[in-house]
Amino acid sequence: MESLKELQPALWRCNKCGACTSVCPLYRQTRDELMSARGKLSVIDALLEGHLKPGKGYEECLYNCLLCQACAAGCASGVPTTEIFLAARRELAKIKKQSIFLNSVLLGVLARPELLKLGVSALRLYRDTGLHRLCKSTGLFKLLPSSLQRAQQLLFHEPHPGTGTKHAGKTGDFRGKVAYFTGCAAMGLMPQVGKATRRLLAYNGWEAVTPRNLCCGLPHRIYGDVATACTLAKKNIDLFKDFDIIVTDCATCGAALKEYKNLLAGDEVYKERANTFSAKVRDISEFLTEQGYRPFSPLENRVSVTYHDPCHLARGQGIRKQPRQLLNAIPGVKLIEMANPENCCGGGGFFQITHPRLSAKVGSEKAKDIINTGAAMVITACPVCINQLKLSLSQEAGNNIKTFHLSEILAGLASEFN
Amino acid sequence: MTNRTVAGALSGELKQFIEPARVLDSPEARIAYSYDATTRQSLPDVVVKVKSAAEVAEILKLAGRLQVPVVPRGAGTGLSGGSIPFAGGIAMVFTEMRSIKEIDQENMVAVCEPGVVTGNLQKEVERQGLFYPPDPSSLNYCTIGGNLAENAGGPRGMKYGVTKDYVLGLEVVLPNGDIVHLGGKQIKNVTGYNFVQFFIGSEGTLGVITEATLKLLPAPPARKTMAVTFKSIDRAAETVNAILYSGVLPAILELMDQKSINYVEDYLHLGLPRHVEAMLIIEVDGMPEAVEAETSKVAMLCKKMRAEDINVAKDNPEAEQLWKARRAVSPAISRVRPTKIGEDICVPRSSIPAMVREIRRVEEQFDLPIVIFGHAGDGNLHPNILTDKRDAQEMERVEAAIEAIFEAAVKLGGTLSGEHGIGLSKKPFLPIDLSPQTIDFMRAMKKAVDPANILNPGKIFGSEL
């Protein structure tokens, strides 16, 4: 991986035209140059040139970013902004410790499967015993800092309904075996998404095997902990070495897994294996459209849906047509495009929790675009987006729009809600 | 830069009457408001995001008392350094003054604050069937205030004019803090001096615009686009004249030279012909019947002028496809070498072929690749020198080449800048274009309204008044 210094010539290609300000979701909300890519690049350049010390302001500047990649996609000079921002975070992490909350609670737990399982069980217990409703009704939440209030809203504001099995219950003629990469969301708080994807695979004749994979490592990577990201990547590569295809239903995991080849490009032992691994990874929509899919059963009632492009799917993996092709293939589904479907929803992984106010502002813009379509449902392909969209929609008045994962509607869930 | 003690005192004083959240003086914020699209940088001592004319007036009075410079800034997308806080002081940022106060359909005017993004204003007025024509290529992120201060143009300049042609009224805060109102909604108004135009293109050196009343037009219901290629650039220029002489006034007449065509082809592989010397992108707009008739007339003329290839877009997606080539010029050439320096000369239309030849001569003489594209209809050409700003030796050649281009343009009856402004980038070359008496007259005006030289010092002329 290139150091920040090595990336500096690429940074210099920025001619500060300002185009990035118009596509940056955070700039649009704040009109603050420090949020925009050209502002961040100038600050990073000043640091590299020795005009700036890496203090709190610098750290804030780097982390006031959703890493949605809209700036990179809109840059006429082709400045690799995301790469530069990640390198800056990585090098800052070397000299400055992350907060205890982030480091041990979030990243630490994610890196260790036994802790992750424990944590998820605890959260589910909290949700399912009604303890969280008790806390809510007694006003206990108001004592929490805003980021934790946001976190609990995200996780518990509305339980995700169970997956319907109506249409994709039947298993298709056997076509082969694939590995299913279980994202942490599907592992824990949204198991129904994983179930829907596996049913969908079965319906199309694919037997899904689920090795007990580890976290994809993206959270560690974006908070600058590349060592842990590499360790996780290597373990996952070893775990999946016997499979030809690795299917995921999490846009973020998919993008991270396809990136292993770059993450480990400097590792003599794992370089080749990482290349092979990344080449096998498919998003569920990519996989189905590549391999061909069985016709979906018609819905009982017509339903209008709109589709939100997750950053890590559209810009991260170039997957835009496939989910739409699948949605259009369900008899009874009418796809209405929202304005700017590729605008980030404001989720951004832990950004939802670390930057609750900014995240809510971006989410509100997205929710309005969704509401304006008049659709009854919004479909997306990333668990982080699902959480964020649900919360954002619940905070806008006058709508009853449901949020589902693409796998869920394809697996027949939608008919229960229209 | 102002010394740090003064700077500290300045922030403190500003926070007395402006919310502290809008007064920024962290090292990071100062860096983020130190540049525009010229990539030059100079740190302000403090950044203030203003919300009203009253605040602007208070700040100017304070700045006058403390003798610190004030530099108004819209979105920082300028191409001549106009908004760079060259001498430190206060970067006065207008992005929070972004309300479109009124769209008066009946009188066809819009009243807006300076921080409104140009493209947003266009969308809003289009919703009411109206049209705000000035279209700088940064319209999706530049602001009206910056457009007014730099008198921004765009491809539609020939038929529709530039920013100055759409300003009916202004609210301006003078350097002494007085708020004045010039013009209004009237199309005709000869009451007193025409000082609206005095402030347009003044690059923030004479006063601070806090509100503008802008003229709107009925939106043309139809438009049609075509791309035409020519073996020789002279032929392309003759065709432009033939089109205009025939009675058709296209909305847009864009020119790309052979180098731009080839760089775009390297970048996007659109199948553009590499051997042609020029491509014109022509757009006519108006009532549908007129657009049809004018399109056929233009196509016929191009044929008569022995154009290589005439491609008329059947619908919007096809038109977009044709525009793709022109829009890709900047991205394509910024990938060729690390730095591109875009100039902005404007010559009488008839001198375009001569100007192109002059630029080719400069290119050879100084051994630097120069790409030419621009607005063929109004003679506004953008020769872009492809270079590397970190190569000091080469940059000396670049400076010399720029000077040679300016001299050639002026000799052909042209001017240094059509739509970017003088700012910092072109001020050393001002005497090539303007006589000493003209410059003295301009300086005298500046001195009369800003005797203490508080507003944007060091722009257009030297630092001394």
PDB file of N, CA, C and O in Angstrom, chain A residues 33-81:
ATOM      1  N   GLU A  33     -15.854  24.050   3.821  1.00  0.00           N
ATOM      2  CA  GLU A  33     -14.771  23.579   2.950  1.00  0.00           C
ATOM      3  C   GLU A  33     -14.010  22.393   3.533  1.00  0.00           C
ATOM      4  O   GLU A  33     -13.512  21.551   2.801  1.00  0.00           O
ATOM      5  N   LEU A  34     -13.907  22.361   4.871  1.00  0.00           N
ATOM      6  CA  LEU A  34     -13.146  21.263   5.482  1.00  0.00           C
ATOM      7  C   LEU A  34     -13.825  19.913   5.283  1.00  0.00           C
ATOM      8  O   LEU A  34     -13.219  18.874   5.466  1.00  0.00           O
ATOM      9  N   MET A  35     -15.096  19.934   4.940  1.00  0.00           N
ATOM     10  CA  MET A  35     -15.802  18.682   4.677  1.00  0.00           C
ATOM     11  C   MET A  35     -15.484  18.187   3.264  1.00  0.00           C
ATOM     12  O   MET A  35     -15.537  17.003   2.986  1.00  0.00           O
ATOM     13  N   SER A  36     -15.197  19.119   2.367  1.00  0.00           N
ATOM     14  CA  SER A  36     -15.043  18.745   0.962  1.00  0.00           C
ATOM     15  C   SER A  36     -13.700  18.064   0.726  1.00  0.00           C
ATOM     16  O   SER A  36     -12.768  18.203   1.517  1.00  0.00           O
ATOM     17  N   ALA A  37     -13.612  17.351  -0.382  1.00  0.00           N
ATOM     18  CA  ALA A  37     -12.372  16.649  -0.703  1.00  0.00           C
ATOM     19  C   ALA A  37     -11.232  17.641  -0.919  1.00  0.00           C
ATOM     20  O   ALA A  37     -10.128  17.448  -0.402  1.00  0.00           O
ATOM     21  N   ARG A  38     -11.493  18.749  -1.649  1.00  0.00           N
ATOM     22  CA  ARG A  38     -10.362  19.648  -1.917  1.00  0.00           C
ATOM     23  C   ARG A  38      -9.860  20.289  -0.633  1.00  0.00           C
ATOM     24  O   ARG A  38      -8.671  20.558  -0.491  1.00  0.00           O
ATOM     25  N   GLY A  39     -10.768  20.526   0.344  1.00  0.00           N
ATOM     26  CA  GLY A  39     -10.350  21.054   1.644  1.00  0.00           C
ATOM     27  C   GLY A  39      -9.475  20.054   2.380  1.00  0.00           C
ATOM     28  O   GLY A  39      -8.408  20.389   2.889  1.00  0.00           O
ATOM     29  N   LYS A  40      -9.924  18.811   2.394  1.00  0.00           N
ATOM     30  CA  LYS A  40      -9.156  17.771   3.085  1.00  0.00           C
ATOM     31  C   LYS A  40      -7.801  17.570   2.416  1.00  0.00           C
ATOM     32  O   LYS A  40      -6.775  17.426   3.082  1.00  0.00           O
ATOM     33  N   LEU A  41      -7.797  17.575   1.086  1.00  0.00           N
ATOM     34  CA  LEU A  41      -6.529  17.374   0.373  1.00  0.00           C
ATOM     35  C   LEU A  41      -5.557  18.511   0.699  1.00  0.00           C
ATOM     36  O   LEU A  41      -4.358  18.276   0.875  1.00  0.00           O
ATOM     37  N   SER A  42      -6.063  19.743   0.808  1.00  0.00           N
ATOM     38  CA  SER A  42      -5.184  20.869   1.135  1.00  0.00           C
ATOM     39  C   SER A  42      -4.608  20.713   2.536  1.00  0.00           C
ATOM     40  O   SER A  42      -3.436  21.010   2.767  1.00  0.00           O
ATOM     41  N   VAL A  43      -5.454  20.264   3.457  1.00  0.00           N
ATOM     42  CA  VAL A  43      -4.997  20.080   4.831  1.00  0.00           C
ATOM     43  C   VAL A  43      -3.941  18.972   4.885  1.00  0.00           C
ATOM     44  O   VAL A  43      -2.899  19.117   5.537  1.00  0.00           O
ATOM     45  N   ILE A  44      -4.186  17.886   4.167  1.00  0.00           N
ATOM     46  CA  ILE A  44      -3.218  16.779   4.149  1.00  0.00           C
ATOM     47  C   ILE A  44      -1.906  17.249   3.510  1.00  0.00           C
ATOM     48  O   ILE A  44      -0.817  16.939   3.993  1.00  0.00           O
ATOM     49  N   ASP A  45      -2.022  18.020   2.451  1.00  0.00           N
ATOM     50  CA  ASP A  45      -0.821  18.535   1.781  1.00  0.00           C
ATOM     51  C   ASP A  45      -0.021  19.419   2.744  1.00  0.00           C
ATOM     52  O   ASP A  45       1.207  19.321   2.808  1.00  0.00           O
ATOM     53  N   ALA A  46      -0.738  20.256   3.515  1.00  0.00           N
ATOM     54  CA  ALA A  46      -0.055  21.133   4.474  1.00  0.00           C
ATOM     55  C   ALA A  46       0.683  20.296   5.516  1.00  0.00           C
ATOM     56  O   ALA A  46       1.794  20.628   5.928  1.00  0.00           O
ATOM     57  N   LEU A  47       0.067  19.201   5.930  1.00  0.00           N
ATOM     58  CA  LEU A  47       0.711  18.314   6.895  1.00  0.00           C
ATOM     59  C   LEU A  47       1.993  17.718   6.304  1.00  0.00           C
ATOM     60  O   LEU A  47       3.051  17.726   6.917  1.00  0.00           O
ATOM     61  N   LEU A  48       1.875  17.230   5.068  1.00  0.00           N
ATOM     62  CA  LEU A  48       3.035  16.618   4.409  1.00  0.00           C
ATOM     63  C   LEU A  48       4.164  17.623   4.202  1.00  0.00           C
ATOM     64  O   LEU A  48       5.335  17.272   4.234  1.00  0.00           O
ATOM     65  N   GLU A  49       3.784  18.876   3.996  1.00  0.00           N
ATOM     66  CA  GLU A  49       4.793  19.908   3.765  1.00  0.00           C
ATOM     67  C   GLU A  49       5.324  20.487   5.076  1.00  0.00           C
ATOM     68  O   GLU A  49       6.133  21.401   5.066  1.00  0.00           O
ATOM     69  N   GLY A  50       4.815  19.988   6.192  1.00  0.00           N
ATOM     70  CA  GLY A  50       5.306  20.447   7.493  1.00  0.00           C
ATOM     71  C   GLY A  50       4.707  21.765   7.962  1.00  0.00           C
ATOM     72  O   GLY A  50       5.217  22.395   8.882  1.00  0.00           O
ATOM     73  N   HIS A  51       3.609  22.198   7.322  1.00  0.00           N
ATOM     74  CA  HIS A  51       2.985  23.456   7.749  1.00  0.00           C
ATOM     75  C   HIS A  51       1.899  23.242   8.802  1.00  0.00           C
ATOM     76  O   HIS A  51       1.282  24.192   9.256  1.00  0.00           O
ATOM     77  N   LEU A  52       1.624  21.986   9.138  1.00  0.00           N
ATOM     78  CA  LEU A  52       0.502  21.714  10.033  1.00  0.00           C
ATOM     79  C   LEU A  52       0.863  20.520  10.909  1.00  0.00           C
ATOM     80  O   LEU A  52       1.507  19.573  10.463  1.00  0.00           O
ATOM     81  N   LYS A  53       0.423  20.595  12.172  1.00  0.00           N
ATOM     82  CA  LYS A  53       0.665  19.470  13.085  1.00  0.00           C
ATOM     83  C   LYS A  53      -0.581  18.583  13.110  1.00  0.00           C
ATOM     84  O   LYS A  53      -1.700  19.071  13.004  1.00  0.00           O
ATOM     85  N   PRO A  54      -0.383  17.286  13.281  1.00  0.00           N
ATOM     86  CA  PRO A  54      -1.541  16.378  13.277  1.00  0.00           C
ATOM     87  C   PRO A  54      -2.281  16.402  14.607  1.00  0.00           C
ATOM     88  O   PRO A  54      -2.255  15.432  15.357  1.00  0.00           O
ATOM     89  N   GLY A  55      -2.949  17.482  14.915  1.00  0.00           N
ATOM     90  CA  GLY A  55      -3.678  17.608  16.178  1.00  0.00           C
ATOM     91  C   GLY A  55      -5.123  17.181  16.047  1.00  0.00           C
ATOM     92  O   GLY A  55      -5.510  16.465  15.109  1.00  0.00           O
ATOM     93  N   LYS A  56      -5.923  17.660  16.990  1.00  0.00           N
ATOM     94  CA  LYS A  56      -7.325  17.276  17.050  1.00  0.00           C
ATOM     95  C   LYS A  56      -8.092  17.754  15.802  1.00  0.00           C
ATOM     96  O   LYS A  56      -8.926  17.047  15.259  1.00  0.00           O
ATOM     97  N   GLY A  57      -7.754  18.980  15.355  1.00  0.00           N
ATOM     98  CA  GLY A  57      -8.428  19.533  14.188  1.00  0.00           C
ATOM     99  C   GLY A  57      -8.181  18.686  12.952  1.00  0.00           C
ATOM    100  O   GLY A  57      -9.068  18.477  12.129  1.00  0.00           O
ATOM    101  N   TYR A  58      -6.958  18.205  12.839  1.00  0.00           N
ATOM    102  CA  TYR A  58      -6.597  17.366  11.695  1.00  0.00           C
ATOM    103  C   TYR A  58      -7.370  16.052  11.739  1.00  0.00           C
ATOM    104  O   TYR A  58      -7.933  15.597  10.743  1.00  0.00           O
ATOM    105  N   GLU A  59      -7.421  15.467  12.927  1.00  0.00           N
ATOM    106  CA  GLU A  59      -8.140  14.205  13.085  1.00  0.00           C
ATOM    107  C   GLU A  59      -9.628  14.391  12.741  1.00  0.00           C
ATOM    108  O   GLU A  59     -10.216  13.593  12.003  1.00  0.00           O
ATOM    109  N   GLU A  60     -10.201  15.467  13.260  1.00  0.00           N
ATOM    110  CA  GLU A  60     -11.612  15.749  12.977  1.00  0.00           C
ATOM    111  C   GLU A  60     -11.853  15.869  11.478  1.00  0.00           C
ATOM    112  O   GLU A  60     -12.809  15.356  10.929  1.00  0.00           O
ATOM    113  N   CYS A  61     -10.947  16.590  10.836  1.00  0.00           N
ATOM    114  CA  CYS A  61     -11.050  16.803   9.394  1.00  0.00           C
ATOM    115  C   CYS A  61     -11.065  15.462   8.658  1.00  0.00           C
ATOM    116  O   CYS A  61     -11.895  15.226   7.791  1.00  0.00           O
ATOM    117  N   LEU A  62     -10.160  14.558   9.044  1.00  0.00           N
ATOM    118  CA  LEU A  62     -10.098  13.257   8.362  1.00  0.00           C
ATOM    119  C   LEU A  62     -11.347  12.415   8.609  1.00  0.00           C
ATOM    120  O   LEU A  62     -11.798  11.681   7.735  1.00  0.00           O
ATOM    121  N   TYR A  63     -11.896  12.521   9.822  1.00  0.00           N
ATOM    122  CA  TYR A  63     -13.020  11.649  10.161  1.00  0.00           C
ATOM    123  C   TYR A  63     -14.382  12.271   9.867  1.00  0.00           C
ATOM    124  O   TYR A  63     -15.398  11.595   9.997  1.00  0.00           O
ATOM    125  N   ASN A  64     -14.415  13.543   9.477  1.00  0.00           N
ATOM    126  CA  ASN A  64     -15.659  14.130   8.996  1.00  0.00           C
ATOM    127  C   ASN A  64     -15.864  13.718   7.544  1.00  0.00           C
ATOM    128  O   ASN A  64     -15.860  14.543   6.631  1.00  0.00           O
ATOM    129  N   CYS A  65     -16.000  12.431   7.322  1.00  0.00           N
ATOM    130  CA  CYS A  65     -16.076  11.927   5.950  1.00  0.00           C
ATOM    131  C   CYS A  65     -16.777  10.591   5.972  1.00  0.00           C
ATOM    132  O   CYS A  65     -16.486   9.739   6.801  1.00  0.00           O
ATOM    133  N   LEU A  66     -17.720  10.405   5.054  1.00  0.00           N
ATOM    134  CA  LEU A  66     -18.470   9.157   4.970  1.00  0.00           C
ATOM    135  C   LEU A  66     -17.748   8.111   4.130  1.00  0.00           C
ATOM    136  O   LEU A  66     -18.185   6.981   4.032  1.00  0.00           O
ATOM    137  N   LEU A  67     -16.646   8.504   3.493  1.00  0.00           N
ATOM    138  CA  LEU A  67     -15.942   7.626   2.556  1.00  0.00           C
ATOM    139  C   LEU A  67     -16.905   7.068   1.503  1.00  0.00           C
ATOM    140  O   LEU A  67     -16.821   5.918   1.106  1.00  0.00           O
ATOM    141  N   CYS A  68     -17.823   7.919   1.072  1.00  0.00           N
ATOM    142  CA  CYS A  68     -18.833   7.477   0.110  1.00  0.00           C
ATOM    143  C   CYS A  68     -18.291   7.444  -1.315  1.00  0.00           C
ATOM    144  O   CYS A  68     -18.928   6.927  -2.214  1.00  0.00           O
ATOM    145  N   GLN A  69     -17.100   8.020  -1.521  1.00  0.00           N
ATOM    146  CA  GLN A  69     -16.393   7.998  -2.813  1.00  0.00           C
ATOM    147  C   GLN A  69     -17.043   8.842  -3.902  1.00  0.00           C
ATOM    148  O   GLN A  69     -16.665   8.743  -5.071  1.00  0.00           O
ATOM    149  N   ALA A  70     -18.013   9.662  -3.522  1.00  0.00           N
ATOM    150  CA  ALA A  70     -18.651  10.500  -4.539  1.00  0.00           C
ATOM    151  C   ALA A  70     -17.643  11.498  -5.111  1.00  0.00           C
ATOM    152  O   ALA A  70     -17.662  11.789  -6.303  1.00  0.00           O
ATOM    153  N   CYS A  71     -16.738  12.002  -4.273  1.00  0.00           N
ATOM    154  CA  CYS A  71     -15.752  12.978  -4.760  1.00  0.00           C
ATOM    155  C   CYS A  71     -14.825  12.335  -5.779  1.00  0.00           C
ATOM    156  O   CYS A  71     -14.498  12.939  -6.803  1.00  0.00           O
ATOM    157  N   ALA A  72     -14.396  11.106  -5.491  1.00  0.00           N
ATOM    158  CA  ALA A  72     -13.494  10.428  -6.415  1.00  0.00           C
ATOM    159  C   ALA A  72     -14.182  10.214  -7.758  1.00  0.00           C
ATOM    160  O   ALA A  72     -13.607  10.445  -8.818  1.00  0.00           O
ATOM    161  N   ALA A  73     -15.464   9.796  -7.688  1.00  0.00           N
ATOM    162  CA  ALA A  73     -16.200   9.521  -8.927  1.00  0.00           C
ATOM    163  C   ALA A  73     -16.432  10.799  -9.728  1.00  0.00           C
ATOM    164  O   ALA A  73     -16.474  10.777 -10.949  1.00  0.00           O
ATOM    165  N   GLY A  74     -16.569  11.939  -9.031  1.00  0.00           N
ATOM    166  CA  GLY A  74     -16.871  13.185  -9.728  1.00  0.00           C
ATOM    167  C   GLY A  74     -15.649  14.007 -10.066  1.00  0.00           C
ATOM    168  O   GLY A  74     -15.772  15.130 -10.554  1.00  0.00           O
ATOM    169  N   CYS A  75     -14.448  13.473  -9.796  1.00  0.00           N
ATOM    170  CA  CYS A  75     -13.241  14.288  -9.968  1.00  0.00           C
ATOM    171  C   CYS A  75     -12.736  14.237 -11.405  1.00  0.00           C
ATOM    172  O   CYS A  75     -12.379  13.175 -11.911  1.00  0.00           O
ATOM    173  N   ALA A  76     -12.696  15.403 -12.047  1.00  0.00           N
ATOM    174  CA  ALA A  76     -12.256  15.457 -13.442  1.00  0.00           C
ATOM    175  C   ALA A  76     -10.781  15.091 -13.569  1.00  0.00           C
ATOM    176  O   ALA A  76     -10.356  14.572 -14.596  1.00  0.00           O
ATOM    177  N   SER A  77      -9.996  15.367 -12.537  1.00  0.00           N
ATOM    178  CA  SER A  77      -8.564  15.081 -12.624  1.00  0.00           C
ATOM    179  C   SER A  77      -8.217  13.687 -12.132  1.00  0.00           C
ATOM    180  O   SER A  77      -7.039  13.320 -12.094  1.00  0.00           O
ATOM    181  N   GLY A  78      -9.230  12.941 -11.727  1.00  0.00           N
ATOM    182  CA  GLY A  78      -8.988  11.560 -11.302  1.00  0.00           C
ATOM    183  C   GLY A  78      -8.142  11.441 -10.049  1.00  0.00           C
ATOM    184  O   GLY A  78      -7.339  10.513  -9.916  1.00  0.00           O
ATOM    185  N   VAL A  79      -8.303  12.364  -9.102  1.00  0.00           N
ATOM    186  CA  VAL A  79      -7.542  12.258  -7.849  1.00  0.00           C
ATOM    187  C   VAL A  79      -8.116  11.107  -7.016  1.00  0.00           C
ATOM    188  O   VAL A  79      -9.326  11.053  -6.788  1.00  0.00           O
ATOM    189  N   PRO A  80      -7.257  10.164  -6.589  1.00  0.00           N
ATOM    190  CA  PRO A  80      -7.768   9.016  -5.813  1.00  0.00           C
ATOM    191  C   PRO A  80      -8.036   9.421  -4.372  1.00  0.00           C
ATOM    192  O   PRO A  80      -7.300   9.060  -3.442  1.00  0.00           O
ATOM    193  N   THR A  81      -9.108  10.173  -4.162  1.00  0.00           N
ATOM    194  CA  THR A  81      -9.347  10.770  -2.841  1.00  0.00           C
ATOM    195  C   THR A  81      -9.483   9.716  -1.740  1.00  0.00           C
ATOM    196  O   THR A  81      -8.876   9.855  -0.681  1.00  0.00           O
TER     197      THR A  81
END
